[in-house]
Structures are given as C-alpha cells and as structure tokens.
Coordinates of C-alpha atoms and ligand atoms in Angstrom, one line a residue:
M24 CA 63.5 34.6 76.0
S25 CA 65.2 37.7 76.8
E26 CA 64.3 40.2 74.5
K27 CA 66.3 41.7 71.5
I28 CA 67.2 45.2 70.6
K29 CA 66.4 44.9 66.1
L30 CA 68.7 47.4 64.1
A31 CA 67.9 47.9 60.2
I32 CA 70.6 48.1 58.0
Q33 CA 71.5 48.4 54.2
K34 CA 71.1 45.4 53.0
S35 CA 74.2 45.8 50.3
G36 CA 75.0 49.4 49.2
R37 CA 77.0 52.6 50.2
L38 CA 76.1 52.5 53.8
S39 CA 76.1 48.6 54.5
D40 CA 80.6 48.6 54.4
D41 CA 80.8 51.3 57.6
S42 CA 77.7 50.3 58.9
L43 CA 78.7 46.6 59.6
K44 CA 82.0 48.3 60.6
L45 CA 80.8 50.5 63.3
I46 CA 79.0 47.0 64.9
K47 CA 81.8 44.9 64.5
E48 CA 84.0 47.8 66.5
C49 CA 80.7 47.7 69.0
G50 CA 82.5 44.8 69.6
I51 CA 79.1 43.3 68.4
N52 CA 79.5 40.0 66.0
V53 CA 76.7 39.9 63.3
N54 CA 76.9 37.2 60.5
N55 CA 75.9 39.3 57.3
G56 CA 75.8 36.0 55.1
K57 CA 75.0 36.6 51.3
G58 CA 71.4 36.8 50.7
K59 CA 70.4 36.7 54.4
L60 CA 67.3 39.1 55.6
T61 CA 67.6 38.7 59.4
S62 CA 70.7 37.3 61.5
I63 CA 71.2 38.0 65.4
A64 CA 74.2 38.7 67.0
G65 CA 76.2 36.1 69.4
N66 CA 76.6 38.0 72.0
F67 CA 74.8 41.2 72.8
P68 CA 71.1 41.4 72.3
M69 CA 70.5 42.5 69.0
E70 CA 68.5 41.5 65.8
F71 CA 69.6 42.7 63.1
L72 CA 66.9 43.4 59.3
F73 CA 68.5 44.1 56.5
L74 CA 67.3 46.1 54.0
R75 CA 66.6 48.8 51.1
D76 CA 68.2 52.1 52.6
D77 CA 64.5 53.0 51.7
D78 CA 62.5 51.0 53.3
I79 CA 64.2 51.8 56.9
P80 CA 62.6 54.6 58.4
G81 CA 59.1 53.2 57.3
Y82 CA 60.0 50.3 59.7
V83 CA 61.3 52.3 62.4
A84 CA 58.4 53.8 62.4
D85 CA 56.4 51.2 62.2
G86 CA 58.3 49.6 64.5
V87 CA 59.1 46.7 63.3
A88 CA 62.2 47.9 63.5
D89 CA 63.6 49.7 66.4
L90 CA 66.5 51.2 65.4
G91 CA 67.8 51.9 62.0
I92 CA 71.3 53.5 60.5
V93 CA 70.5 55.0 57.4
G94 CA 71.4 58.4 55.4
E95 CA 69.9 62.0 56.6
N96 CA 68.2 62.5 52.9
V97 CA 66.3 59.5 53.4
V98 CA 65.0 60.2 56.5
L99 CA 63.9 64.0 55.6
E100 CA 62.4 62.5 52.5
K101 CA 60.3 60.1 53.7
E102 CA 58.7 61.6 56.4
K103 CA 58.2 59.4 59.1
N104 CA 58.1 59.1 63.0
V105 CA 61.3 58.4 63.9
Q106 CA 63.9 59.9 66.5
V107 CA 67.2 60.8 65.4
I108 CA 69.6 59.2 68.0
K109 CA 73.0 59.9 66.8
N110 CA 74.7 61.4 63.9
L111 CA 77.5 58.7 62.7
G112 CA 79.1 60.6 60.5
F113 CA 80.0 58.1 57.7
A114 CA 77.8 58.2 54.1
R115 CA 79.1 62.1 54.2
C116 CA 77.6 63.3 50.7
R117 CA 75.2 66.4 49.6
L118 CA 71.6 66.5 47.7
S119 CA 72.5 69.2 45.1
L120 CA 71.0 70.8 41.5
A121 CA 72.6 69.9 39.0
I122 CA 72.5 71.4 35.3
P123 CA 74.0 70.6 31.8
K124 CA 77.8 72.0 32.4
D125 CA 77.4 74.3 29.3
R126 CA 74.9 76.2 30.4
E127 CA 75.0 79.8 32.1
Y128 CA 73.6 79.6 36.0
T129 CA 72.4 82.9 36.5
G130 CA 70.9 81.8 40.2
I131 CA 67.9 80.1 41.8
A132 CA 65.3 81.9 39.3
Y133 CA 67.1 79.9 36.9
F134 CA 65.3 76.4 37.5
D135 CA 61.9 78.2 37.5
G136 CA 59.7 76.3 35.0
L137 CA 62.3 74.0 34.6
S138 CA 61.7 69.9 34.6
I139 CA 63.5 68.8 37.1
A140 CA 64.3 64.5 37.8
T141 CA 65.3 63.6 40.7
S142 CA 64.6 60.4 43.4
Y143 CA 63.9 63.1 46.0
P144 CA 60.2 65.2 45.6
K145 CA 59.6 66.0 48.8
I146 CA 62.8 67.4 49.7
L147 CA 63.1 68.8 46.3
G148 CA 59.6 69.9 46.5
R149 CA 59.7 72.3 49.8
F150 CA 63.3 74.0 48.4
L151 CA 61.3 74.8 45.5
E152 CA 58.1 76.1 47.4
K153 CA 60.8 78.0 49.7
N154 CA 62.0 80.0 47.2
N155 CA 58.6 80.4 45.1
L156 CA 59.9 78.8 42.4
K157 CA 57.3 76.5 40.4
A158 CA 59.0 73.2 38.5
D159 CA 57.8 70.2 37.4
I160 CA 59.3 67.3 39.0
H161 CA 59.9 63.7 37.6
E162 CA 60.2 61.1 39.7
I163 CA 63.0 58.6 38.5
S164 CA 64.5 55.8 41.3
G165 CA 67.7 55.6 39.9
S166 CA 70.5 56.6 36.9
V167 CA 68.7 60.1 37.7
E168 CA 72.3 62.2 36.1
I169 CA 71.3 60.5 32.4
A170 CA 68.0 62.0 32.8
P171 CA 69.4 65.0 30.9
N172 CA 71.3 63.3 27.6
I173 CA 68.3 61.1 27.2
G174 CA 65.9 64.8 27.5
L175 CA 64.0 63.2 30.4
A176 CA 64.6 66.7 32.2
E177 CA 66.2 69.7 31.7
A178 CA 68.1 69.8 35.2
I179 CA 68.5 67.1 38.2
C180 CA 68.2 67.2 41.8
D181 CA 70.6 63.9 43.4
L182 CA 73.5 63.0 45.5
V183 CA 76.8 64.6 44.8
S184 CA 80.4 63.6 46.8
S185 CA 83.0 63.9 44.4
G186 CA 81.5 65.6 41.7
S187 CA 82.6 62.6 39.6
T188 CA 79.9 61.3 38.4
L189 CA 77.9 65.0 37.7
F190 CA 81.1 65.2 36.0
T191 CA 81.1 62.2 33.0
N192 CA 77.7 63.3 32.5
G193 CA 78.3 66.5 31.6
L194 CA 76.6 68.2 34.5
K195 CA 77.6 70.6 36.9
E196 CA 76.9 71.2 40.6
V197 CA 75.2 74.3 41.0
E198 CA 73.0 74.4 44.1
V199 CA 73.0 72.2 47.8
L200 CA 69.8 71.4 49.0
M201 CA 71.2 69.8 52.3
R202 CA 74.4 68.2 53.3
S203 CA 73.9 64.2 54.3
E204 CA 75.6 61.6 57.2
A205 CA 74.4 58.8 58.2
L206 CA 72.3 58.7 61.0
L207 CA 71.2 56.4 64.3
I208 CA 67.2 56.6 64.1
G209 CA 65.0 55.1 66.8
S210 CA 61.5 54.2 66.8
P211 CA 59.5 56.2 69.3
G212 CA 58.0 53.8 71.4
L213 CA 61.0 51.7 72.8
N214 CA 60.0 50.0 75.7
A215 CA 62.3 50.2 78.9
C216 CA 63.6 47.0 78.3
K217 CA 65.0 48.3 75.2
K218 CA 66.1 51.5 76.1
E219 CA 68.6 49.8 78.6
I220 CA 69.8 47.7 75.3
L221 CA 69.8 50.9 73.5
D222 CA 72.4 52.5 75.9
R223 CA 74.5 50.1 75.9
L224 CA 75.2 50.2 72.3
L225 CA 75.0 54.3 72.4
F226 CA 77.8 53.8 75.1
R227 CA 79.8 51.3 72.9
V228 CA 79.4 53.8 70.3
N229 CA 80.6 56.8 72.1
S230 CA 83.8 55.2 73.0
V231 CA 84.2 54.0 69.2
Q232 CA 83.9 57.6 68.3
T233 CA 85.5 59.4 70.8
G234 CA 88.5 56.9 69.7
E235 CA 88.3 57.6 66.6
K236 CA 88.9 61.5 66.9
N237 CA 91.4 61.3 69.1
R238 CA 95.3 59.6 69.4
Y239 CA 97.9 58.1 71.6
I240 CA 100.9 60.1 72.1
L241 CA 104.2 59.1 73.2
L242 CA 107.6 60.9 73.9
N243 CA 110.6 61.0 75.5
A244 CA 111.9 64.5 76.8
P245 CA 114.6 65.9 79.1
N246 CA 113.3 66.2 82.9
A247 CA 114.2 70.2 82.5
S248 CA 111.3 70.5 79.4
L249 CA 108.6 68.4 81.6
D250 CA 107.0 71.7 82.5
K251 CA 106.6 73.1 79.5
I252 CA 106.1 69.5 77.6
I253 CA 103.0 68.5 80.2
S254 CA 101.4 72.3 79.3
I255 CA 101.0 71.8 75.8
I256 CA 99.5 67.8 76.3
P257 CA 97.7 68.2 79.4
G258 CA 95.8 65.1 78.7
M259 CA 92.7 63.7 79.9
K260 CA 93.8 64.1 83.6
S261 CA 97.0 65.1 83.5
P262 CA 99.7 62.8 81.2
T263 CA 101.7 60.0 82.5
V264 CA 105.1 61.0 83.5
L265 CA 107.6 57.5 83.5
P266 CA 111.5 58.5 84.5
L267 CA 113.7 56.2 81.4
A268 CA 116.7 54.4 82.8
I269 CA 119.4 57.6 81.2
E270 CA 119.4 59.5 84.2
G271 CA 117.4 63.3 83.5
W272 CA 115.5 62.0 80.3
S273 CA 111.4 60.7 81.1
S274 CA 108.9 59.3 79.1
V275 CA 105.5 61.0 79.0
H276 CA 102.1 59.6 78.0
S277 CA 99.1 61.5 76.5
V278 CA 96.1 61.3 74.7
I279 CA 95.8 64.4 71.6
G280 CA 93.0 65.2 69.4
E281 CA 93.4 64.2 65.9
G282 CA 93.0 67.7 64.6
E283 CA 95.6 69.1 66.3
F284 CA 98.3 66.7 66.1
W285 CA 100.8 68.4 63.4
E286 CA 100.4 71.5 65.9
V287 CA 100.9 70.1 69.3
I288 CA 103.3 67.7 67.4
E289 CA 105.6 71.2 66.3
Q290 CA 105.3 72.6 69.4
L291 CA 106.8 69.2 71.0
R292 CA 110.1 69.1 69.2
A293 CA 110.2 73.2 69.3
A294 CA 109.7 72.4 73.9
G295 CA 113.1 69.8 73.6
A296 CA 110.5 65.9 73.2
Q297 CA 112.6 63.3 70.6
G298 CA 111.4 60.1 69.5
I299 CA 107.7 60.9 69.1
L300 CA 105.3 58.3 68.7
V301 CA 101.3 59.0 67.5
V302 CA 99.0 55.9 68.1
P303 CA 95.4 55.4 67.4
I304 CA 93.3 54.5 69.7
E305 CA 90.9 51.5 69.1
K306 CA 87.7 52.1 71.8
M307 CA 87.8 55.4 74.4
V308 CA 86.4 55.8 77.8
I309 CA 85.8 58.8 79.0
Ligands
LIG415 P1 68.9 50.8 47.9 O1 69.0 49.7 46.7 O2 69.3 50.0 49.7 O3 67.9 51.3 48.2 P2 70.5 53.3 46.8 O4 71.1 52.7 45.9 O5 69.4 53.9 47.0 O6 70.1 51.7 47.4 P3 73.5 54.0 47.5 O7 73.3 54.9 46.3 O8 73.5 52.8 48.1 O9 71.8 53.8 47.2 O10 73.2 55.3 48.9 C1 72.6 55.0 50.2 C2 73.2 56.4 50.9 O11 74.0 56.4 51.2 C3 72.9 57.6 50.4 O12 71.3 57.4 50.4 C4 73.3 58.7 50.8 O13 73.0 58.7 51.8 C5 75.0 57.7 50.9 N1 75.0 58.4 49.8 C6 74.9 58.1 48.4 N2 75.5 58.7 47.8 C7 76.6 58.8 48.3 C8 78.2 59.7 47.8 N3 78.4 59.8 46.4 N4 78.9 59.6 48.9 C9 78.7 58.8 50.1 N5 77.2 58.1 50.2 C10 76.4 58.6 49.8
LIG416 ZN1 67.7 53.2 47.9

C-alpha cells in the first residue's frame, strides 16, 4: 500500500469550514460526514483526522498526525514540538486582555495583582512576566467572557475578532497580546515519501492563494492607447493583445493584484480603456 499523509483538522468550530474549503479548492475530496473521526481522500494520498483544535499540536508533535491546521494561538499555548509550514490567512483574530467597560484603563500596570480568567494561561503568563506583573491566572476552558459578571475574575484574556462578544458582556478590549491566524503545521520528522506528498499539497495551496490574491482583467482599447495601457498592466509575462473585429481597436487581457484593483482601473479608464471586465481566478500557477 502506498503511503498517505495524515492531516488533522478541527472537527467542528471556527476553523472547520475554511480548512475544508481550502482542501476542496486544492482538488482533494474529503468526506467529512457527521460524527466521522477519520476519512480517506479519494483522489490524493491523504487521510484526515477530525479533532478538537486543542489536541492538534500534540498529535502532530507525536507523529499521530503528520500535518495539522490550527490557530497560531493554540500552537503558542501548547508549546509542542511542531514546525510551522505555512500561514493560511483565515481565522484571523487577536488574543486580548479585556476589563469591565465602566473601569478606567490606566495602562498595563492596571493588571498587577488582579485575577484574570483565560483559556491561554501560558501565553498570558509569559506576557505578564515580560511586563513584570503578577496576577492570579484562572484557567477556564470556555465562556471566559462571563467570568467578570459572575465574580470569578476581574479581567479576562480571550480571543477577539469584532469585539461584539466583549461588548454584550459589558467588557472592553484594552491590550492585544498577539494576533493569530490559521497555520499549517507539520511533524518534525516527516519521511521522504511524506515530504513529497507535502510538496504536492503546498504547490496546490500556493496556487489557490495566489489565485485569490489576483484578478484576471479584460478590456478594449483603441490601438493608439495600447502602449500606455500595457505599461499600467504589465501582466505575468506581458499582456495578451488581440485585435477586435472593429478596425483600430484591440482587446487586452492581463492579471492584476487584488489590492491595486481600483487604482489600476482608474488609470486604465483615463488612458482610454473601455468595457473593462475583472474576474476572479480560481487557481494560478506561476
Ligand atoms: P474545539 O471544540 O475544537 O476545542 P474551540 O471552541 O476551542 O473548539 P473555536 O471557537 O472553534 O475553538 O475556535 C477555533 C480557533 O479559531 C481559535 O483557536 C482561533 O484560532 C480561531 N478563532 C477563535 N475565535 C475567533 C474569532 N472570533 N474570529 C476568528 N477566528 C477565531
Ligand atoms: Zn479548543
């Protein structure tokens, strides 16, 4: 039997949908039926383990799984021997300290001597130590944001994205300890065969990510403006220029970065481009 690489992903939670989406965009079939703990890809040498996110770094460090998709916050908290292979750009959030919103925040010394509830005792402990603060850390595994309301702690250290959960619990974010996103992590000792499968996977992930960061652009231009337009959208090698049926006009095709999109379009219009179409790119291999 030929070798497979084992990828651990979160069974159900904030990482699950985007992890599965990425795998599917890489053309890998994953059958994650309800209640399943493992599954095998039909068309790629990959096996999936569906786990709680907290367990993923440990399984990857021990080699039970070869790869895992998990938040940077969990990787830093668990302190397991894993390699960070790639930042995946989703599940962005921050780990922050928050206090009751009617309290005046006086700076980081505010936390000295307080009790703080968190699911991230190690990251919080390191942060307090770095700032020469002593605080009483209450480790709780969920619903950290209700701790001040029920008198369990005077502050919390928890994940935040929009801040609306804090707000509804009468809290305000006052310090950011770290920013986090989903990471692809790997076991330190992958064998040559698994490394080869990982390289194939990374090629696909990179193509998906590059595609997402770029747009395909098509436009019509009078031939007299072509030089100017080509200088605005250089493309991967150079743009494709095709004659239109109307004399004196051409169609120009190229690729632009998502971030420069509006600026480029304004310049193109000013240079005489018409009928500009911008379409998403599913995969891009460069
Ligand atoms: P599990 O049952 O697997 O232990 P969990 O309840 O610990 O799940 P989730 O709430 O699903 O975890 O969050 C998983 C990860 O998603 C977090 O560790 C973090 O990296 C990221 N995350 C958490 N909160 C947010 C948020 N508000 N916005 C975006 N990403 C977040
Ligand atoms: Zn968890």
